[in-house]
Every structure is written in structure tokens, then in C-alpha cells.
Coordinates of C-alpha atoms and ligand atoms in Angstrom, one line a residue:
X1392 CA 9.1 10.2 29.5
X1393 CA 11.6 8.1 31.0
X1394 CA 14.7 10.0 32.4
X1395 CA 18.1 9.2 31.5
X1396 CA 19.9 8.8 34.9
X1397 CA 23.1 11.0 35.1
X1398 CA 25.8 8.7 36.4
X1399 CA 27.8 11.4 39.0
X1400 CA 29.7 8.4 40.6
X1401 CA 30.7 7.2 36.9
X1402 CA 31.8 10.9 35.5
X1403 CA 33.7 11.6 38.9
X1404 CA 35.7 9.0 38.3
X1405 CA 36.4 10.0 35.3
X1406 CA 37.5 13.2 36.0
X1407 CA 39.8 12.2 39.0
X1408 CA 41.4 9.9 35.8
X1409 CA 41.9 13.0 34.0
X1410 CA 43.3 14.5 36.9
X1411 CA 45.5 11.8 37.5
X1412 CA 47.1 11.5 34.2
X1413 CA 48.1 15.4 34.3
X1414 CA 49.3 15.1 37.1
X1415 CA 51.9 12.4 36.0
X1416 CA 53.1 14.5 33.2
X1417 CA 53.7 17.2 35.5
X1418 CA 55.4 15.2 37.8
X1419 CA 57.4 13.5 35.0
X1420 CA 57.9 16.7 32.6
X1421 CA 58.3 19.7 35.2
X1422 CA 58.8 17.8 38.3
X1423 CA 56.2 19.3 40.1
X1424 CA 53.6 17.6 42.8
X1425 CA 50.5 19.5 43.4
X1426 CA 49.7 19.4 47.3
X1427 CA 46.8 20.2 48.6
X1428 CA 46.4 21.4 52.7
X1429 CA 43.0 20.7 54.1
X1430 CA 42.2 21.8 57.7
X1431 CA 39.9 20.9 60.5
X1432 CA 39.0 22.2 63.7
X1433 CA 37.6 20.3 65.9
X1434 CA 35.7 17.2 66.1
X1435 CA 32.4 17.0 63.8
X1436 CA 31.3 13.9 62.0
X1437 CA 30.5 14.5 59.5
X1438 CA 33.5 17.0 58.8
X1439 CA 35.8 14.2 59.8
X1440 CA 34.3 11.8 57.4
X1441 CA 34.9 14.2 54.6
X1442 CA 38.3 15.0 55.0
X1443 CA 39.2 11.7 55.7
X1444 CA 37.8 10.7 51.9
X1445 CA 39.3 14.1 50.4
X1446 CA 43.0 13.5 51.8
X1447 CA 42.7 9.5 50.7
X1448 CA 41.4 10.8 46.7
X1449 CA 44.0 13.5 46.8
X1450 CA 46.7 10.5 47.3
X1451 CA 44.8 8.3 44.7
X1452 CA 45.4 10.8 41.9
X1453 CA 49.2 11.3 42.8
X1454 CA 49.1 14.5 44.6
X1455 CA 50.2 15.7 47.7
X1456 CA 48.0 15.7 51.1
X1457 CA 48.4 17.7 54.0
X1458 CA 46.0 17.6 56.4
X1459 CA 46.5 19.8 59.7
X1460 CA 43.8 18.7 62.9
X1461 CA 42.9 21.9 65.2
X1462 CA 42.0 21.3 68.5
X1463 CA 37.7 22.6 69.0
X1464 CA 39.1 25.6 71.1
X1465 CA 41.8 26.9 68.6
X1466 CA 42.2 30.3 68.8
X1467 CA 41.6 32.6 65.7
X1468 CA 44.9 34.1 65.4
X1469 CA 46.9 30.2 66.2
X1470 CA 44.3 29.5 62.7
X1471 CA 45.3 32.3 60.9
X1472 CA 48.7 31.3 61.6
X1473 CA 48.3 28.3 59.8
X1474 CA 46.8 29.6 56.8
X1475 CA 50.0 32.7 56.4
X1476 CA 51.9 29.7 56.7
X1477 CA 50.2 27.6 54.5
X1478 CA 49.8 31.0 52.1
X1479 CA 53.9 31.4 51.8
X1480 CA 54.8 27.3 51.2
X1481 CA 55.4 26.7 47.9
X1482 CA 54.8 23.1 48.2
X1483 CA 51.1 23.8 49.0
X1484 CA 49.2 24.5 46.0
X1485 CA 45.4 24.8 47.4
X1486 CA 44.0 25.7 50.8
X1487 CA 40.7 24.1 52.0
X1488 CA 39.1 25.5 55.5
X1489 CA 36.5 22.6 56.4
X1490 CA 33.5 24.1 57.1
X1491 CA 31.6 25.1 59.4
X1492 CA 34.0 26.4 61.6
X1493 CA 33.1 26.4 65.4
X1494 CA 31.5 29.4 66.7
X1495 CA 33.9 31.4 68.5
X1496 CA 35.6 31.6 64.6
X1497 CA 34.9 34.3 62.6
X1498 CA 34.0 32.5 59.2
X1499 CA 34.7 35.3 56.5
X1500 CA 37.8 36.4 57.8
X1501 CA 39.1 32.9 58.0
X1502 CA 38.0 32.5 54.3
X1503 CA 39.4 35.5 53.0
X1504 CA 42.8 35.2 54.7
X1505 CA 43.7 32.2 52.6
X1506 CA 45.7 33.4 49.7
X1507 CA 42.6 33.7 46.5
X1508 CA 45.0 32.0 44.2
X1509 CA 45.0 28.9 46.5
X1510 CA 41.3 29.0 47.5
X1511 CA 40.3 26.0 46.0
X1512 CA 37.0 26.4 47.2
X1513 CA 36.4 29.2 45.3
X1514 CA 34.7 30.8 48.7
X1515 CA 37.0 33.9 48.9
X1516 CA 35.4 37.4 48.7
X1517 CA 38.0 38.1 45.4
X1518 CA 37.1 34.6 43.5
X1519 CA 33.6 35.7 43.9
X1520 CA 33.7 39.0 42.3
X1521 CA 35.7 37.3 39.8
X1522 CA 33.2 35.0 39.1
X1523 CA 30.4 37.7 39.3
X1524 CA 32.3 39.6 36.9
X1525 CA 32.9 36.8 34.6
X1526 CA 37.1 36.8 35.1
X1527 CA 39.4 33.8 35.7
X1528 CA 38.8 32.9 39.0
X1529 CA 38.9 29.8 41.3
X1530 CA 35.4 28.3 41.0
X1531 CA 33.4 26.4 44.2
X1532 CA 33.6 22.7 43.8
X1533 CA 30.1 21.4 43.9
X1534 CA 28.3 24.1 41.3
X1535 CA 31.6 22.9 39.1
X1536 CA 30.4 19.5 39.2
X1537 CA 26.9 20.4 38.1
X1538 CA 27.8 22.6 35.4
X1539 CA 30.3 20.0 34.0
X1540 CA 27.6 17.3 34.2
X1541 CA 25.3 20.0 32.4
X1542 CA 27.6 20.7 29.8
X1543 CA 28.6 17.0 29.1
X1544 CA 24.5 16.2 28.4
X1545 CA 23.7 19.3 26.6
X1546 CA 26.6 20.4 24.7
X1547 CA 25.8 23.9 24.9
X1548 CA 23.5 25.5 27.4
X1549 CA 22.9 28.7 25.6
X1550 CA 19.4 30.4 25.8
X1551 CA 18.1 27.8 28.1
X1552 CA 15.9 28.3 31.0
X1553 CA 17.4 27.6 34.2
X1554 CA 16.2 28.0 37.7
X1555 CA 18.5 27.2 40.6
X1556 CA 16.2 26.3 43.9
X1557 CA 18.6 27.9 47.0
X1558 CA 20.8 31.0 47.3
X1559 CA 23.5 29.5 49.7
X1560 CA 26.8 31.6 48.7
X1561 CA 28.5 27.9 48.6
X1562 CA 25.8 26.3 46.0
X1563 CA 23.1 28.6 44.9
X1564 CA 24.8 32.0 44.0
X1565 CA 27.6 30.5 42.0
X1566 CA 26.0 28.1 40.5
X1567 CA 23.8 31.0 38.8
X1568 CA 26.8 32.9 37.7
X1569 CA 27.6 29.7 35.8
X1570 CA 25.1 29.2 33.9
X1571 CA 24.8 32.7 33.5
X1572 CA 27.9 32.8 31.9
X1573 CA 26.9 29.7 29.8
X1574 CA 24.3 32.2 28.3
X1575 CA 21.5 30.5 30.1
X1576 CA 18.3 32.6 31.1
X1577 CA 18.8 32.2 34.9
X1578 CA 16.1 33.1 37.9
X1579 CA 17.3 32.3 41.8
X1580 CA 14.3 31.1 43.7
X1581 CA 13.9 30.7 47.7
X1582 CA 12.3 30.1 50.6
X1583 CA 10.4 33.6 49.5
X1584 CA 9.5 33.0 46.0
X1585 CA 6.3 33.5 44.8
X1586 CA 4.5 30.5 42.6
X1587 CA 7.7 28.4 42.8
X1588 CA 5.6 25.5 41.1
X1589 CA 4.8 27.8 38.3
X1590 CA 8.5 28.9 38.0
X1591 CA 10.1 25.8 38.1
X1592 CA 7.8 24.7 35.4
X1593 CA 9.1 27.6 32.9
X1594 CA 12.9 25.5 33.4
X1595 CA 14.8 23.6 30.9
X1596 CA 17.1 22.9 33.7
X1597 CA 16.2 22.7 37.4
X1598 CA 19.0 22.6 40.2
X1599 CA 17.6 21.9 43.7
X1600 CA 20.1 23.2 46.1
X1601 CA 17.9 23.8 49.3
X1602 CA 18.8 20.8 52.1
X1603 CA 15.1 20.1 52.4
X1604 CA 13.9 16.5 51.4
X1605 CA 12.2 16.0 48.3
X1606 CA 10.5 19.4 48.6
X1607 CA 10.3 19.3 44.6
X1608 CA 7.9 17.0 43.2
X1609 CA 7.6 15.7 39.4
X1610 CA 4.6 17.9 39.0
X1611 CA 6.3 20.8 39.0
X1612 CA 8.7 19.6 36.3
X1613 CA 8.7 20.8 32.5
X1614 CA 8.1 17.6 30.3
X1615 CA 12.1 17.0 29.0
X1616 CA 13.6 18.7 32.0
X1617 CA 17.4 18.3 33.1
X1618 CA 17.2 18.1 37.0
X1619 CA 20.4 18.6 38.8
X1620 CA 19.5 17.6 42.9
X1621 CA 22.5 18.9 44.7
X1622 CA 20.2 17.9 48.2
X1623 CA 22.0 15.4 50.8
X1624 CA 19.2 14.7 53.2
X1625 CA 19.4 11.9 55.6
X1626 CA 15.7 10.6 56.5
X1627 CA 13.7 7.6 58.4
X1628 CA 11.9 5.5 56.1
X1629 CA 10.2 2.7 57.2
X1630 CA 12.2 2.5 60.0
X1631 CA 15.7 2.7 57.7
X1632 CA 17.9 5.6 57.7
X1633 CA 17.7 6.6 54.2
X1634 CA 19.5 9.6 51.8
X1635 CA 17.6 11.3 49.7
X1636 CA 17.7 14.6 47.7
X1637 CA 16.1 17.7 47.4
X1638 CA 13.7 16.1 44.9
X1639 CA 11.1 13.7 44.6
X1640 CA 12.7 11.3 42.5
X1641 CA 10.5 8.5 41.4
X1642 CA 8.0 11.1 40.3
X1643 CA 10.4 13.7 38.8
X1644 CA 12.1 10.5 36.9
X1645 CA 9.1 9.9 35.5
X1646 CA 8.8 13.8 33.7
X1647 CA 12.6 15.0 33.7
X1648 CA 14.7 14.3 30.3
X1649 CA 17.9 13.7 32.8
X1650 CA 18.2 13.4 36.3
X1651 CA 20.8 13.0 38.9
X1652 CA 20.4 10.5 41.9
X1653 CA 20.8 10.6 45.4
X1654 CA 23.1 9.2 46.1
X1655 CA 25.2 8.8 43.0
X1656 CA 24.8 11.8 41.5
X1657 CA 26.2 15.8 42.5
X1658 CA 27.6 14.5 45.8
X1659 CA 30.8 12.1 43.9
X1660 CA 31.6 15.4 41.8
X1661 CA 32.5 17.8 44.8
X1662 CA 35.6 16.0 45.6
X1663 CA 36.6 15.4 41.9
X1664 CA 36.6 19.0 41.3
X1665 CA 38.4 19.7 44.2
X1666 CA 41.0 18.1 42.8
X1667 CA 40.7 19.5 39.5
X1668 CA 40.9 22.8 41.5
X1669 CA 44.1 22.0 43.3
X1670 CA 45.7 20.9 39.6
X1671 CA 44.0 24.0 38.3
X1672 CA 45.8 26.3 41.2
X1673 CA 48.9 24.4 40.7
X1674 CA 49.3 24.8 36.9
X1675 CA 48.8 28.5 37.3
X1676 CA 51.6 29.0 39.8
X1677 CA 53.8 27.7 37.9
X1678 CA 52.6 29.3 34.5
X1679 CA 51.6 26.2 32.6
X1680 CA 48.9 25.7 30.6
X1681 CA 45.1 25.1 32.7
X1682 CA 44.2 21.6 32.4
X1683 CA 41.0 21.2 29.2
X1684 CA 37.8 20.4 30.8
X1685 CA 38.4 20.4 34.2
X1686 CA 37.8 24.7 34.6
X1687 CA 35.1 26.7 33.8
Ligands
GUN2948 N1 31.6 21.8 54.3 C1 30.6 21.3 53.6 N2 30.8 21.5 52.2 C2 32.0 22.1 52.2 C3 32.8 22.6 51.1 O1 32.5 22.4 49.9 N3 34.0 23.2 51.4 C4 34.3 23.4 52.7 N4 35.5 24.0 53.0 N5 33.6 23.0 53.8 C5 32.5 22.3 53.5

């Protein structure tokens, strides 16, 4: 079997359209922006690279950006600061905390000051119990973007067999609960598993969310398979730098029913969610209906 490539790059843009177009009606029927506040401290790359491209998309579908730069030695209380103040400005509608934080910063009590209802990651301790318990909740950006790209290729995902490789709290966990609550027979496997092969073989859907370059080969995927390769590895390959995923994917291409590429495939859906995170946050403040399609 030949997989059918799952175009992430193609369906993020369409759902920043779709975010986009709500977000002119509520500018033109309620007069209402949605603004989102996304903070950094310090100076990482790669951190800086990725706010950069979420505060120019945040423009490009009409909302509001705020971006607020911390110095690397920002105290926590001056951070917490921020995020009451962000907390109590109406105008700010989500709340993004770049991560990671540097080490004198106590990450969970960072995340959980922000205000749940703005947590457009979906990271704080209350949006995951909400999640866990199968309540409306605010729901972590990139396991959004899978399950949306699962649900647009399947239809339904009920009674299928679905193993999610990594049990990050950001990824692996959530992602779980979704499909869980898509009536999918879930198992979590890790660095710890026994007979991972053998498990990932029992899967009608695979998502490969370890940070470990192409640890998954084809062999170890069911005949049909949906793979889902959430991995953003950068490698040296014959003397290029190169990204790949957490899965082999010539070989797995060559078994899988569907697969996403690297890049091209998860990675584009992260920020398109965030967006569709901030519209979600912002339509509930302001008791109007949740956008169709863009929760889960
Ligand atoms: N750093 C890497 N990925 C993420 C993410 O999804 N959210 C935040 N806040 N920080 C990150």
C-alpha cells in the first residue's frame, strides 16, 4: 500500500481561513477583536522564531497581538505580574507563556497563574482535569491539530485502535484523552514499554510523539495504518542539516494508509489551533456561540 500523504500545511491554512472569516463577523456584528498576549523570557532561538511566526499569523487572521519580551533574569513575581495583569484586561482574550521558561522559574506555577479561561494552551492544571474528565475545557494546541486531521480522514474514530508513542503532558497525555473521548481503544506507550513493535502493530492509528528521529520504522506498522508523526528532529544527513520526524517515513509510507510528513504535516497545525483557541476563548467571554470545527 501506498499512503495517502496528509497535507498539514494545506488544512492549516485552511483552518486559519476559517478563523479569519469568524473573526470578521465578530468584528463587524459585535465589534469585538480577539487579542491574543504571548510572552517570552529571555533569548532562545528557537523560542524567538516561534513567537515571531505566532504574533505575524495572529495579525494575518485579523486578531489582535500582544507580545511582551522578558529580560533572561526576570524575576518570578515581575512575571506573575504580567500574567494578573494580563488576567484582568479585557482586551486580551488568550494568554500564551513560551516555553521553556529559564531555570530559576518555577514552570507550574507560572502555568497555573494564567487565568484557565484564557489558557490557550490548554496547559493549566484546571483545563487538564477538564479534559480528563471529559468537560469543556481549553484543549493543547498541537494534539488539537492531530485529532482534527484524524477526524477529517476518518470520519469517525470510534472503536479504533490507537496507540500514542510519548507521555509528555504537552503532546502525549492529551492527545490520549482525545481520542479517548473519540471512543477510540487508546494504550500510552514509552521509553518503558514492553514489545513496543508488537503494540504498535495492534494500531489503526499511530501518533509518534517522542523527539527521537525516526525511532519508528514501517515494520512495525499495521497494513492500512493512519500515522500521525508529531516528531521535529533536526539531523545531519550527508553532510545537510535535515528535519525529520519521529518516524521512518519512506518505509512507513510504504505500509501506512495515511501519513503525515515532516515537515508539512503536525508542525503547521500547532499555530492554526492556537488561533482557533484564542477565537474559541474569545467567543466564550463574551457568551457567543463556539466557532463549528475548530473545538474539540
Ligand atoms: N514551546 C514549545 N511548544 C510550545 C507550546 O505549544 N506552547 C508553549 N507555551 N511553549 C511551547
Amino acid at each position: 500500500m501506498v499512503a495517502q500523504v496528509i497535507d498539514g500545511k494545506a488544512f492549516a491554512a485552511k483552518v486559519r481561513a476559517q478563523v479569519a472569516n469568524q473573526v470578521a463577523k465578530l468584528k463587524e456584528e459585535n465589534g469585538i477583536t480577539p487579542g491574543l498576549a504571548v510572552v517570552l523570557v529571555g533569548e532562545d532561538p528557537a523560542s524567538q522564531v516561534y513567537v515571531r511566526s505566532k504574533g505575524k499569523m495572529t495579525v494575518e487572521v485579523g486578531m489582535n497581538s500582544y507580545e511582551h519580551k522578558l529580560d533572561a533574569e526576570t524575576s518570578e513575581d515581575d512575571l506573575l505580574a504580567l500574567i494578573d495583569k494580563l488576567n484582568n484586561d479585557p482586551a486580551v482574550h488568550g494568554i500564551l507563556v513560551q516555553l521553556p521558561l529559564p531555570k530559576h522559574l518555577n514552570e507550574d506555577l507560572v502555568i497555573n497563574s494564567i487565568d484557565p479561561a484564557k489558557d490557550v494552551d490548554g496547559f493549566h492544571i484546571s483545563n487538564v482535569g477538564l479534559l480528563g474528565t471529559g468537560q469543556k475545557s481549553m484543549v493543547p494546541c498541537t494534539p488539537l491539530g492531530c485529532l482534527m486531521m484524524l477526524r477529517d480522514h476518518h470520519g469517525s474514530l470510534s472503536g479504533m485502535d490507537a496507540v500514542v508513542i510519548g507521555r509528555s503532558n504537552i503532546v502525549g497525555k492529551p492527545m490520549a484523552q482525545l481520542l479517548l473521548g473519540d471512543s477510540c481503544t487508546v494504550t500510552i506507550a514509552h521509553s518503558r514499554t514492553k514489545d513496543l513493535p508488537d503494540v504498535v502493530r495492534r494500531a489503526d492509528i499511530v501518533v509518534a510523539a517522542v523527539g527521537r528521529p525516526e525511532m519508528v520504522p514501517g515494520d512495525w506498522i499495521k497494513e492500512g495504518a493512519t500515522v500521525i508523526d508529531v516528531g521535529i528532529n533536526r539531523i545531519e544527513r550527508d553532510g545537510k542539516n535535515k528535519l525529520v520526524g519521529d518516524v521512518d517515513y519512506a518505509s512507513a509510507a510504504e505500509r501506512a494508509g495515511a501519513i503525515t510528513p515532516v515537515p508539512g504535516g503536525v508542525g503547521p497545525m500547532t499555530i492554526a489551533c492556537l488561533l482557533a483557541n484564542t477565537l474559541t476563548a474569545c467567543c466564550r467571554a463574551n457568551d457567543l456561540p463556539e466557532p463549528e470545527g475548530l473545538t474539540a
